[in-house]
Amino acid sequence: MSTTAELLKQASDLFPDEVVTQAHVRHFDLPLGAGRFALITLDNGLDHTKPTTFGPASLANLDAAIDQVEKEAADGEIVGVGITGKPFIFAVGADLKGVELLKEREHALAIGKGGHDVFKRLSKLAVPTFAYYNGAAMGGGVEVGLHCTYRTVSTAVPAFSLPEVFLGLVPGWGGCTLLPNLIGADKAVTVIIENSLNQNRQLKGKQVHELGIADAIFEGADFLEQSLVWTASVLKGDVTVERPAVDRGEAWDQAVERGQAIADSKVHGAAPAAYRALDIIAAAKSGDLQAGFDAEDEALADLIMSGELRAGLYAFNLVQKRGKRPVGAPDKSLARPVTKVGVVGAGLMASQLALLFVRRLEVPVVLTDIDQERIDKGVAYVHSEIDKLLGKGRIDQDKANRLKALVTGVLDKAEGFADADFVIEAVFEEMGVKQQVFAEVEAVAPEHAILATNTSSLSVTEMASKLKHPERVVGFHFFNPVAVLPLLEVVRGEKTDDASLATAFAVAKKLKKTAVLVKDAPAFVVNRILTRFMGEIQNVIDEGTPVEVAEKAVEPLGLPMSPLVLLELVGPAIGLHVSETLNKAFPDRFTVSPNLKAVVEAGKRGFYVYDSGKPELDPEVAALLKQGDTVLTEDQVRARVLDAVAQEIGLMLDEGVVAEPQDIDLCLITGAGWPFHLGGITPYLDREGISERVNGKRFLPVGVASVPA
């Protein structure tokens, strides 16, 4: 049987590029005469922008530090041991770059066992141990503290989570076993399952304390000093830590059932991680910690060797890395400064854009529209949203006053845009209207001003074709709701120059959006794929498959909502308009559904009514539907829909709509909420053999978003 040290040595040989975390031990006398104390500080030697992680060499360093303090504790030289992090960072868990390199299950198992073997030593020392969560703590960073006797947390902690299920793993270094035994199963399900599956929701320091994960909370400014005073009081017996008893009866089983319902609603059984985590939480009811740790090891090993995890890591890297360095963007030194923004239109979309621009750029933003009433309504919307931010404590009164003063509206474009550097239109989706708007703006805006369009499907090149300076027109396509979805499709028209494009990317970055460079092709990326996807669903319904069968067929993809609920969100009229645009461009692949047309003409907002709280087919819509007699099974519908999507993505890549399949996935994840565990879509199509069946080849090489060969 290999020792922990041998396991970690083997693992570190597989991972030569690890950013190694040191575990520095220092000694001092505690306040109040409580005795000599050892403090371990986790630090990778880099600033807070490079968070501390645990790869194999880092775990070995912590193991060596524990060797030292274990001896000191046994010899009676110290009264306690603490563990904390460098400024702003406690630790953010396993170094996932190493996980991607693993090809063998035994190496994956070693990662789990190595972490457990090191961390659980903290609970077995001859003296009490204390974790001081001074900054961001995630995954293994949270778990190392769970192995300690006591925990404190700083009010300044911005992010604290067990995000493993979000990525396709389980909290495998004690999280699934220790957390429910500490705070009860229900709260543990919230942290491990619910928060993870809600776009990796983070806890703040205050919530960590309220949940009972930390025993005490102190202000960030003198957090460590206060924690050490508290530690001294605990060791002297002046402070007794009381924790409520954990309910190991029916409440535990109900919590696991609640977790199951959350997982079903989010991934519909399509990704295994949440269910594996729930199995371990269910078993943890017995309080047998070692059995729980062993189950975590096995789950980690299985999941690390799964396609879902590789797809999850691929998606994570797309968002964290590729999303921050857009492929094909011109040199950022070409970008021009933007000191004033104009918005043409004052409807809901235009108002959302005005709010985003003023919040992120903090420059004057001017709205225009065809009458004063609309303008006043648009400005009032932005002001009311700023007031809501103030009410929630997200901004102070001074900032609210400043932002509101920056947003104004005028009828006269010449007055509003004469000194604007960036003008974006969000008017009716009709080519003639857009061309007229741009002609009016070009006549009054300065020569250097960028003219941006928020079109979702029309040609940017055609929109710019009648202007004197088409080179400054750029597509700037946001997704609804603007404040929530990060994607921004930046579209280069045929004449768009590098300076205009560079400025668009610089603005996108300031807006904190994930910008992807897209060729000027019908409906760009997300709407083209979704319209093909929705079109196939609509086709099978038109041909005779019942609505509920068509909807259920794609549940295994674990999408954020069903196709017809998505259609309701987008608006059937917009869905119809985009399908008509694409039908003109590609009549052989994109259909215009007569049933959808009938729904729109009847003025219906969607296919469903929600009288019972659940979506049910609206009887008035059911009466409108004219269906054929071809009824498909769920499996047949799913195969047909996915074949269509694989074909469309293959054609888009052949046309050069984006640089690589990675950009398709990045767009679907950040613009349409497609799941991380699929890796967007192309890894899933590869894994299921659909890419090769439809296009004769995979989208991604083996080893990218899959286990290396």
GROMACS .gro file of N, CA and C in nm, residues 118-259:
model
  426
  118VAL      N    1  -0.416   1.404   0.401
  118VAL     CA    2  -0.350   1.523   0.457
  118VAL      C    3  -0.447   1.600   0.546
  119PHE      N    4  -0.566   1.629   0.494
  119PHE     CA    5  -0.660   1.716   0.567
  119PHE      C    6  -0.704   1.654   0.700
  120LYS      N    7  -0.732   1.521   0.700
  120LYS     CA    8  -0.791   1.465   0.822
  120LYS      C    9  -0.690   1.459   0.937
  121ARG      N   10  -0.562   1.477   0.907
  121ARG     CA   11  -0.462   1.484   1.014
  121ARG      C   12  -0.490   1.604   1.106
  122LEU      N   13  -0.552   1.709   1.048
  122LEU     CA   14  -0.581   1.829   1.129
  122LEU      C   15  -0.681   1.798   1.241
  123SER      N   16  -0.767   1.698   1.221
  123SER     CA   17  -0.866   1.666   1.324
  123SER      C   18  -0.809   1.569   1.428
  124LYS      N   19  -0.688   1.519   1.403
  124LYS     CA   20  -0.633   1.415   1.491
  124LYS      C   21  -0.515   1.463   1.574
  125LEU      N   22  -0.484   1.592   1.567
  125LEU     CA   23  -0.370   1.643   1.645
  125LEU      C   24  -0.403   1.639   1.794
  126ALA      N   25  -0.299   1.644   1.875
  126ALA     CA   26  -0.318   1.637   2.020
  126ALA      C   27  -0.372   1.768   2.078
  127VAL      N   28  -0.383   1.872   1.994
  127VAL     CA   29  -0.434   2.002   2.039
  127VAL      C   30  -0.548   2.047   1.946
  128PRO      N   31  -0.635   2.140   1.989
  128PRO     CA   32  -0.741   2.189   1.900
  128PRO      C   33  -0.683   2.262   1.777
  129THR      N   34  -0.757   2.254   1.665
  129THR     CA   35  -0.715   2.322   1.542
  129THR      C   36  -0.820   2.426   1.503
  130PHE      N   37  -0.774   2.534   1.441
  130PHE     CA   38  -0.859   2.648   1.408
  130PHE      C   39  -0.836   2.687   1.261
  131ALA      N   40  -0.946   2.701   1.184
  131ALA     CA   41  -0.934   2.756   1.048
  131ALA      C   42  -0.982   2.901   1.052
  132TYR      N   43  -0.901   2.990   0.994
  132TYR     CA   44  -0.938   3.132   0.989
  132TYR      C   45  -0.963   3.169   0.842
  133TYR      N   46  -1.090   3.166   0.802
  133TYR     CA   47  -1.125   3.197   0.662
  133TYR      C   48  -1.114   3.349   0.642
  134ASN      N   49  -0.998   3.392   0.597
  134ASN     CA   50  -0.969   3.536   0.586
  134ASN      C   51  -1.010   3.595   0.451
  135GLY      N   52  -1.034   3.507   0.351
  135GLY     CA   53  -1.065   3.556   0.216
  135GLY      C   54  -1.137   3.448   0.137
  136ALA      N   55  -1.134   3.458   0.004
  136ALA     CA   56  -1.207   3.363  -0.082
  136ALA      C   57  -1.170   3.220  -0.047
  137ALA      N   58  -1.272   3.136  -0.032
  137ALA     CA   59  -1.251   2.994   0.000
  137ALA      C   60  -1.349   2.912  -0.083
  138MET      N   61  -1.295   2.817  -0.159
  138MET     CA   62  -1.381   2.732  -0.243
  138MET      C   63  -1.330   2.589  -0.239
  139GLY      N   64  -1.421   2.495  -0.258
  139GLY     CA   65  -1.382   2.355  -0.272
  139GLY      C   66  -1.291   2.309  -0.160
  140GLY      N   67  -1.173   2.259  -0.197
  140GLY     CA   68  -1.077   2.210  -0.099
  140GLY      C   69  -1.037   2.316   0.002
  141GLY      N   70  -1.046   2.443  -0.035
  141GLY     CA   71  -1.017   2.551   0.060
  141GLY      C   72  -1.118   2.553   0.174
  142VAL      N   73  -1.246   2.530   0.139
  142VAL     CA   74  -1.350   2.519   0.242
  142VAL      C   75  -1.327   2.391   0.323
  143GLU      N   76  -1.296   2.282   0.252
  143GLU     CA   77  -1.289   2.150   0.316
  143GLU      C   78  -1.175   2.138   0.417
  144VAL      N   79  -1.058   2.198   0.387
  144VAL     CA   80  -0.947   2.188   0.483
  144VAL      C   81  -0.990   2.248   0.617
  145GLY      N   82  -1.071   2.353   0.613
  145GLY     CA   83  -1.122   2.415   0.736
  145GLY      C   84  -1.225   2.328   0.808
  146LEU      N   85  -1.302   2.248   0.731
  146LEU     CA   86  -1.403   2.160   0.793
  146LEU      C   87  -1.339   2.051   0.878
  147HIS      N   88  -1.214   2.017   0.848
  147HIS     CA   89  -1.142   1.915   0.926
  147HIS      C   90  -1.089   1.972   1.058
  148CYS      N   91  -1.094   2.105   1.075
  148CYS     CA   92  -1.044   2.167   1.199
  148CYS      C   93  -1.151   2.160   1.309
  149THR      N   94  -1.107   2.186   1.432
  149THR     CA   95  -1.199   2.181   1.546
  149THR      C   96  -1.293   2.302   1.546
  150TYR      N   97  -1.238   2.419   1.511
  150TYR     CA   98  -1.316   2.545   1.513
  150TYR      C   99  -1.286   2.626   1.387
  151ARG      N  100  -1.379   2.718   1.355
  151ARG     CA  101  -1.361   2.803   1.237
  151ARG      C  102  -1.406   2.945   1.265
  152THR      N  103  -1.332   3.044   1.214
  152THR     CA  104  -1.380   3.183   1.214
  152THR      C  105  -1.383   3.231   1.069
  153VAL      N  106  -1.463   3.334   1.042
  153VAL     CA  107  -1.473   3.387   0.906
  153VAL      C  108  -1.472   3.540   0.910
  154SER      N  109  -1.415   3.597   0.805
  154SER     CA  110  -1.409   3.743   0.795
  154SER      C  111  -1.536   3.796   0.729
  155THR      N  112  -1.584   3.911   0.775
  155THR     CA  113  -1.700   3.976   0.709
  155THR      C  114  -1.666   4.012   0.565
  156ALA      N  115  -1.536   4.024   0.536
  156ALA     CA  116  -1.494   4.068   0.402
  156ALA      C  117  -1.483   3.954   0.300
  157VAL      N  118  -1.511   3.828   0.344
  157VAL     CA  119  -1.501   3.717   0.248
  157VAL      C  120  -1.603   3.738   0.136
  158PRO      N  121  -1.556   3.750   0.008
  158PRO     CA  122  -1.649   3.781  -0.101
  158PRO      C  123  -1.712   3.656  -0.162
  159ALA      N  124  -1.643   3.541  -0.147
  159ALA     CA  125  -1.687   3.421  -0.217
  159ALA      C  126  -1.645   3.298  -0.138
  160PHE      N  127  -1.744   3.215  -0.104
  160PHE     CA  128  -1.720   3.095  -0.025
  160PHE      C  129  -1.815   2.991  -0.080
  161SER      N  130  -1.764   2.876  -0.126
  161SER     CA  131  -1.855   2.780  -0.190
  161SER      C  132  -1.791   2.643  -0.201
  162LEU      N  133  -1.878   2.546  -0.223
  162LEU     CA  134  -1.836   2.412  -0.266
  162LEU      C  135  -1.892   2.397  -0.408
  163PRO      N  136  -1.814   2.439  -0.510
  163PRO     CA  137  -1.869   2.449  -0.646
  163PRO      C  138  -1.855   2.321  -0.729
  164GLU      N  139  -1.812   2.211  -0.664
  164GLU     CA  140  -1.774   2.093  -0.742
  164GLU      C  141  -1.885   2.039  -0.831
  165VAL      N  142  -2.009   2.035  -0.778
  165VAL     CA  143  -2.120   1.978  -0.856
  165VAL      C  144  -2.143   2.058  -0.984
  166PHE      N  145  -2.123   2.187  -0.976
  166PHE     CA  146  -2.135   2.277  -1.092
  166PHE      C  147  -2.039   2.233  -1.203
  167LEU      N  148  -1.921   2.184  -1.163
  167LEU     CA  149  -1.820   2.144  -1.261
  167LEU      C  150  -1.832   1.998  -1.304
  168GLY      N  151  -1.910   1.919  -1.228
  168GLY     CA  152  -1.920   1.777  -1.262
  168GLY      C  153  -1.846   1.688  -1.164
  169LEU      N  154  -1.811   1.741  -1.045
  169LEU     CA  155  -1.744   1.663  -0.941
  169LEU      C  156  -1.831   1.659  -0.816
  170VAL      N  157  -1.779   1.598  -0.709
  170VAL     CA  158  -1.841   1.613  -0.576
  170VAL      C  159  -1.737   1.676  -0.486
  171PRO      N  160  -1.782   1.747  -0.379
  171PRO     CA  161  -1.685   1.792  -0.279
  171PRO      C  162  -1.621   1.667  -0.219
  172GLY      N  163  -1.498   1.636  -0.261
  172GLY     CA  164  -1.442   1.502  -0.238
  172GLY      C  165  -1.331   1.496  -0.136
  173TRP      N  166  -1.305   1.605  -0.064
  173TRP     CA  167  -1.204   1.602   0.041
  173TRP      C  168  -1.269   1.627   0.177
  174GLY      N  169  -1.391   1.572   0.191
  174GLY     CA  170  -1.459   1.583   0.320
  174GLY      C  171  -1.589   1.661   0.315
  175GLY      N  172  -1.612   1.737   0.209
  175GLY     CA  173  -1.728   1.827   0.205
  175GLY      C  174  -1.862   1.757   0.217
  176CYS      N  175  -1.881   1.648   0.140
  176CYS     CA  176  -2.012   1.580   0.140
  176CYS      C  177  -2.040   1.513   0.274
  177THR      N  178  -1.934   1.476   0.345
  177THR     CA  179  -1.949   1.401   0.471
  177THR      C  180  -1.950   1.493   0.592
  178LEU      N  181  -1.854   1.585   0.598
  178LEU     CA  182  -1.838   1.669   0.718
  178LEU      C  183  -1.944   1.779   0.726
  179LEU      N  184  -1.979   1.840   0.612
  179LEU     CA  185  -2.069   1.956   0.618
  179LEU      C  186  -2.207   1.919   0.674
  180PRO      N  187  -2.272   1.813   0.624
  180PRO     CA  188  -2.402   1.778   0.683
  180PRO      C  189  -2.392   1.739   0.830
  181ASN      N  190  -2.279   1.679   0.868
  181ASN     CA  191  -2.260   1.643   1.009
  181ASN      C  192  -2.235   1.766   1.097
  182LEU      N  193  -2.194   1.876   1.034
  182LEU     CA  194  -2.170   2.000   1.109
  182LEU      C  195  -2.295   2.087   1.118
  183ILE      N  196  -2.363   2.108   1.004
  183ILE     CA  197  -2.473   2.207   1.000
  183ILE      C  198  -2.609   2.144   0.967
  184GLY      N  199  -2.613   2.011   0.952
  184GLY     CA  200  -2.738   1.945   0.916
  184GLY      C  201  -2.750   1.927   0.766
  185ALA      N  202  -2.827   1.826   0.728
  185ALA     CA  203  -2.835   1.789   0.587
  185ALA      C  204  -2.900   1.897   0.501
  186ASP      N  205  -3.001   1.965   0.554
  186ASP     CA  206  -3.075   2.061   0.470
  186ASP      C  207  -2.987   2.178   0.428
  187LYS      N  208  -2.915   2.235   0.525
  187LYS     CA  209  -2.825   2.347   0.491
  187LYS      C  210  -2.712   2.298   0.401
  188ALA      N  211  -2.665   2.175   0.425
  188ALA     CA  212  -2.557   2.121   0.341
  188ALA      C  213  -2.603   2.104   0.196
  189VAL      N  214  -2.729   2.060   0.179
  189VAL     CA  215  -2.785   2.046   0.043
  189VAL      C  216  -2.789   2.182  -0.026
  190THR      N  217  -2.823   2.286   0.050
  190THR     CA  218  -2.824   2.422  -0.008
  190THR      C  219  -2.685   2.458  -0.061
  191VAL      N  220  -2.583   2.434   0.020
  191VAL     CA  221  -2.447   2.474  -0.018
  191VAL      C  222  -2.392   2.387  -0.131
  192ILE      N  223  -2.410   2.254  -0.119
  192ILE     CA  224  -2.345   2.160  -0.211
  192ILE      C  225  -2.421   2.144  -0.342
  193ILE      N  226  -2.555   2.139  -0.334
  193ILE     CA  227  -2.636   2.112  -0.454
  193ILE      C  228  -2.700   2.239  -0.509
  194GLU      N  229  -2.781   2.305  -0.426
  194GLU     CA  230  -2.863   2.416  -0.477
  194GLU      C  231  -2.776   2.533  -0.526
  195ASN      N  232  -2.681   2.577  -0.443
  195ASN     CA  233  -2.597   2.690  -0.485
  195ASN      C  234  -2.514   2.656  -0.608
  196SER      N  235  -2.458   2.533  -0.609
  196SER     CA  236  -2.376   2.492  -0.724
  196SER      C  237  -2.456   2.494  -0.853
  197LEU      N  238  -2.578   2.440  -0.848
  197LEU     CA  239  -2.658   2.428  -0.971
  197LEU      C  240  -2.728   2.559  -1.007
  198ASN      N  241  -2.719   2.659  -0.920
  198ASN     CA  242  -2.768   2.793  -0.955
  198ASN      C  243  -2.649   2.878  -0.998
  199GLN      N  244  -2.589   2.839  -1.110
  199GLN     CA  245  -2.476   2.915  -1.168
  199GLN      C  246  -2.366   2.941  -1.066
  200ASN      N  247  -2.341   2.838  -0.980
  200ASN     CA  248  -2.229   2.846  -0.886
  200ASN      C  249  -2.241   2.967  -0.793
  201ARG      N  250  -2.356   2.977  -0.728
  201ARG     CA  251  -2.382   3.090  -0.636
  201ARG      C  252  -2.285   3.085  -0.518
  202GLN      N  253  -2.233   3.203  -0.480
  202GLN     CA  254  -2.134   3.214  -0.372
  202GLN      C  255  -2.198   3.265  -0.243
  203LEU      N  256  -2.139   3.225  -0.131
  203LEU     CA  257  -2.178   3.280   0.000
  203LEU      C  258  -2.083   3.392   0.037
  204LYS      N  259  -2.134   3.489   0.113
  204LYS     CA  260  -2.049   3.592   0.173
  204LYS      C  261  -2.017   3.551   0.317
  205GLY      N  262  -1.919   3.619   0.378
  205GLY     CA  263  -1.877   3.584   0.513
  205GLY      C  264  -1.992   3.573   0.612
  206LYS      N  265  -2.084   3.671   0.605
  206LYS     CA  266  -2.197   3.676   0.700
  206LYS      C  267  -2.283   3.549   0.688
  207GLN      N  268  -2.307   3.504   0.564
  207GLN     CA  269  -2.389   3.384   0.544
  207GLN      C  270  -2.318   3.259   0.596
  208VAL      N  271  -2.185   3.256   0.581
  208VAL     CA  272  -2.106   3.141   0.628
  208VAL      C  273  -2.126   3.126   0.779
  209HIS      N  274  -2.128   3.239   0.847
  209HIS     CA  275  -2.148   3.237   0.993
  209HIS      C  276  -2.292   3.201   1.028
  210GLU      N  277  -2.389   3.259   0.954
  210GLU     CA  278  -2.531   3.231   0.983
  210GLU      C  279  -2.565   3.083   0.962
  211LEU      N  280  -2.501   3.020   0.863
  211LEU     CA  281  -2.526   2.878   0.836
  211LEU      C  282  -2.466   2.788   0.944
  212GLY      N  283  -2.375   2.845   1.025
  212GLY     CA  284  -2.310   2.764   1.128
  212GLY      C  285  -2.182   2.697   1.082
  213ILE      N  286  -2.135   2.732   0.962
  213ILE     CA  287  -2.008   2.674   0.915
  213ILE      C  288  -1.893   2.733   0.996
  214ALA      N  289  -1.901   2.864   1.023
  214ALA     CA  290  -1.802   2.930   1.109
  214ALA      C  291  -1.862   2.954   1.247
  215ASP      N  292  -1.778   2.941   1.349
  215ASP     CA  293  -1.824   2.958   1.488
  215ASP      C  294  -1.825   3.104   1.530
  216ALA      N  295  -1.745   3.188   1.463
  216ALA     CA  296  -1.737   3.330   1.499
  216ALA      C  297  -1.705   3.410   1.374
  217ILE      N  298  -1.744   3.538   1.374
  217ILE     CA  299  -1.719   3.625   1.258
  217ILE      C  300  -1.659   3.757   1.308
  218PHE      N  301  -1.559   3.807   1.234
  218PHE     CA  302  -1.491   3.931   1.273
  218PHE      C  303  -1.472   4.020   1.150
  219GLU      N  304  -1.458   4.150   1.175
  219GLU     CA  305  -1.437   4.247   1.067
  219GLU      C  306  -1.307   4.217   0.993
  220GLY      N  307  -1.306   4.251   0.863
  220GLY     CA  308  -1.189   4.222   0.780
  220GLY      C  309  -1.063   4.296   0.822
  221ALA      N  310  -1.078   4.419   0.874
  221ALA     CA  311  -0.960   4.504   0.899
  221ALA      C  312  -0.862   4.441   0.997
  222ASP      N  313  -0.913   4.380   1.105
  222ASP     CA  314  -0.822   4.318   1.202
  222ASP      C  315  -0.868   4.175   1.229
  223PHE      N  316  -0.905   4.107   1.121
  223PHE     CA  317  -0.965   3.974   1.132
  223PHE      C  318  -0.876   3.875   1.206
  224LEU      N  319  -0.749   3.867   1.166
  224LEU     CA  320  -0.662   3.766   1.227
  224LEU      C  321  -0.639   3.796   1.375
  225GLU      N  322  -0.615   3.923   1.407
  225GLU     CA  323  -0.593   3.960   1.548
  225GLU      C  324  -0.714   3.921   1.634
  226GLN      N  325  -0.835   3.956   1.585
  226GLN     CA  326  -0.956   3.923   1.661
  226GLN      C  327  -0.976   3.771   1.672
  227SER      N  328  -0.944   3.701   1.564
  227SER     CA  329  -0.957   3.554   1.565
  227SER      C  330  -0.864   3.493   1.670
  228LEU      N  331  -0.744   3.550   1.683
  228LEU     CA  332  -0.647   3.495   1.779
  228LEU      C  333  -0.690   3.526   1.923
  229VAL      N  334  -0.750   3.643   1.946
  229VAL     CA  335  -0.803   3.675   2.080
  229VAL      C  336  -0.915   3.575   2.115
  230TRP      N  337  -1.003   3.552   2.016
  230TRP     CA  338  -1.113   3.455   2.035
  230TRP      C  339  -1.058   3.315   2.062
  231THR      N  340  -0.954   3.276   1.984
  231THR     CA  341  -0.889   3.146   2.001
  231THR      C  342  -0.837   3.130   2.144
  232ALA      N  343  -0.772   3.236   2.192
  232ALA     CA  344  -0.717   3.233   2.329
  232ALA      C  345  -0.830   3.211   2.430
  233SER      N  346  -0.944   3.280   2.408
  233SER     CA  347  -1.058   3.267   2.500
  233SER      C  348  -1.116   3.126   2.498
  234VAL      N  349  -1.119   3.066   2.378
  234VAL     CA  350  -1.170   2.928   2.366
  234VAL      C  351  -1.076   2.832   2.440
  235LEU      N  352  -0.945   2.849   2.417
  235LEU     CA  353  -0.848   2.757   2.478
  235LEU      C  354  -0.845   2.771   2.630
  236LYS      N  355  -0.872   2.892   2.679
  236LYS     CA  356  -0.871   2.913   2.826
  236LYS      C  357  -1.004   2.872   2.890
  237GLY      N  358  -1.103   2.842   2.805
  237GLY     CA  359  -1.234   2.802   2.859
  237GLY      C  360  -1.326   2.919   2.888
  238ASP      N  361  -1.285   3.042   2.851
  238ASP     CA  362  -1.371   3.159   2.874
  238ASP      C  363  -1.486   3.166   2.772
  239VAL      N  364  -1.464   3.107   2.653
  239VAL     CA  365  -1.569   3.102   2.550
  239VAL      C  366  -1.597   2.955   2.521
  240THR      N  367  -1.724   2.919   2.527
  240THR     CA  368  -1.764   2.782   2.491
  240THR      C  369  -1.841   2.789   2.359
  241VAL      N  370  -1.796   2.711   2.263
  241VAL     CA  371  -1.864   2.711   2.133
  241VAL      C  372  -1.982   2.614   2.140
  242GLU      N  373  -2.102   2.668   2.122
  242GLU     CA  374  -2.224   2.584   2.124
  242GLU      C  375  -2.272   2.566   1.980
  243ARG      N  376  -2.294   2.444   1.940
  243ARG     CA  377  -2.349   2.418   1.806
  243ARG      C  378  -2.480   2.343   1.823
  244PRO      N  379  -2.585   2.383   1.748
  244PRO     CA  380  -2.713   2.313   1.763
  244PRO      C  381  -2.699   2.166   1.722
  245ALA      N  382  -2.777   2.079   1.788
  245ALA     CA  383  -2.773   1.936   1.754
  245ALA      C  384  -2.823   1.917   1.611
  246VAL      N  385  -2.760   1.824   1.540
  246VAL     CA  386  -2.801   1.794   1.402
  246VAL      C  387  -2.916   1.693   1.406
  247ASP      N  388  -3.024   1.723   1.331
  247ASP     CA  389  -3.141   1.633   1.325
  247ASP      C  390  -3.109   1.517   1.232
  248ARG      N  391  -3.094   1.397   1.291
  248ARG     CA  392  -3.060   1.280   1.209
  248ARG      C  393  -3.183   1.193   1.181
  249GLY      N  394  -3.301   1.251   1.199
  249GLY     CA  395  -3.424   1.175   1.174
  249GLY      C  396  -3.477   1.200   1.034
  250GLU      N  397  -3.608   1.220   1.029
  250GLU     CA  398  -3.677   1.236   0.900
  250GLU      C  399  -3.627   1.360   0.825
  251ALA      N  400  -3.588   1.464   0.899
  251ALA     CA  401  -3.543   1.588   0.835
  251ALA      C  402  -3.426   1.563   0.741
  252TRP      N  403  -3.339   1.469   0.780
  252TRP     CA  404  -3.222   1.437   0.695
  252TRP      C  405  -3.269   1.380   0.561
  253ASP      N  406  -3.363   1.283   0.569
  253ASP     CA  407  -3.413   1.220   0.445
  253ASP      C  408  -3.487   1.321   0.358
  254GLN      N  409  -3.563   1.410   0.423
  254GLN     CA  410  -3.636   1.513   0.347
  254GLN      C  411  -3.539   1.608   0.276
  255ALA      N  412  -3.427   1.636   0.341
  255ALA     CA  413  -3.327   1.725   0.280
  255ALA      C  414  -3.269   1.661   0.153
  256VAL      N  415  -3.241   1.530   0.163
  256VAL     CA  416  -3.187   1.459   0.046
  256VAL      C  417  -3.291   1.458  -0.067
  257GLU      N  418  -3.419   1.438  -0.030
  257GLU     CA  419  -3.527   1.441  -0.132
  257GLU      C  420  -3.535   1.579  -0.197
  258ARG      N  421  -3.518   1.684  -0.115
  258ARG     CA  422  -3.520   1.820  -0.171
  258ARG      C  423  -3.404   1.838  -0.269
  259GLY      N  424  -3.287   1.785  -0.232
  259GLY     CA  425  -3.171   1.792  -0.322
  259GLY      C  426  -3.197   1.720  -0.453
   0.00000   0.00000   0.00000
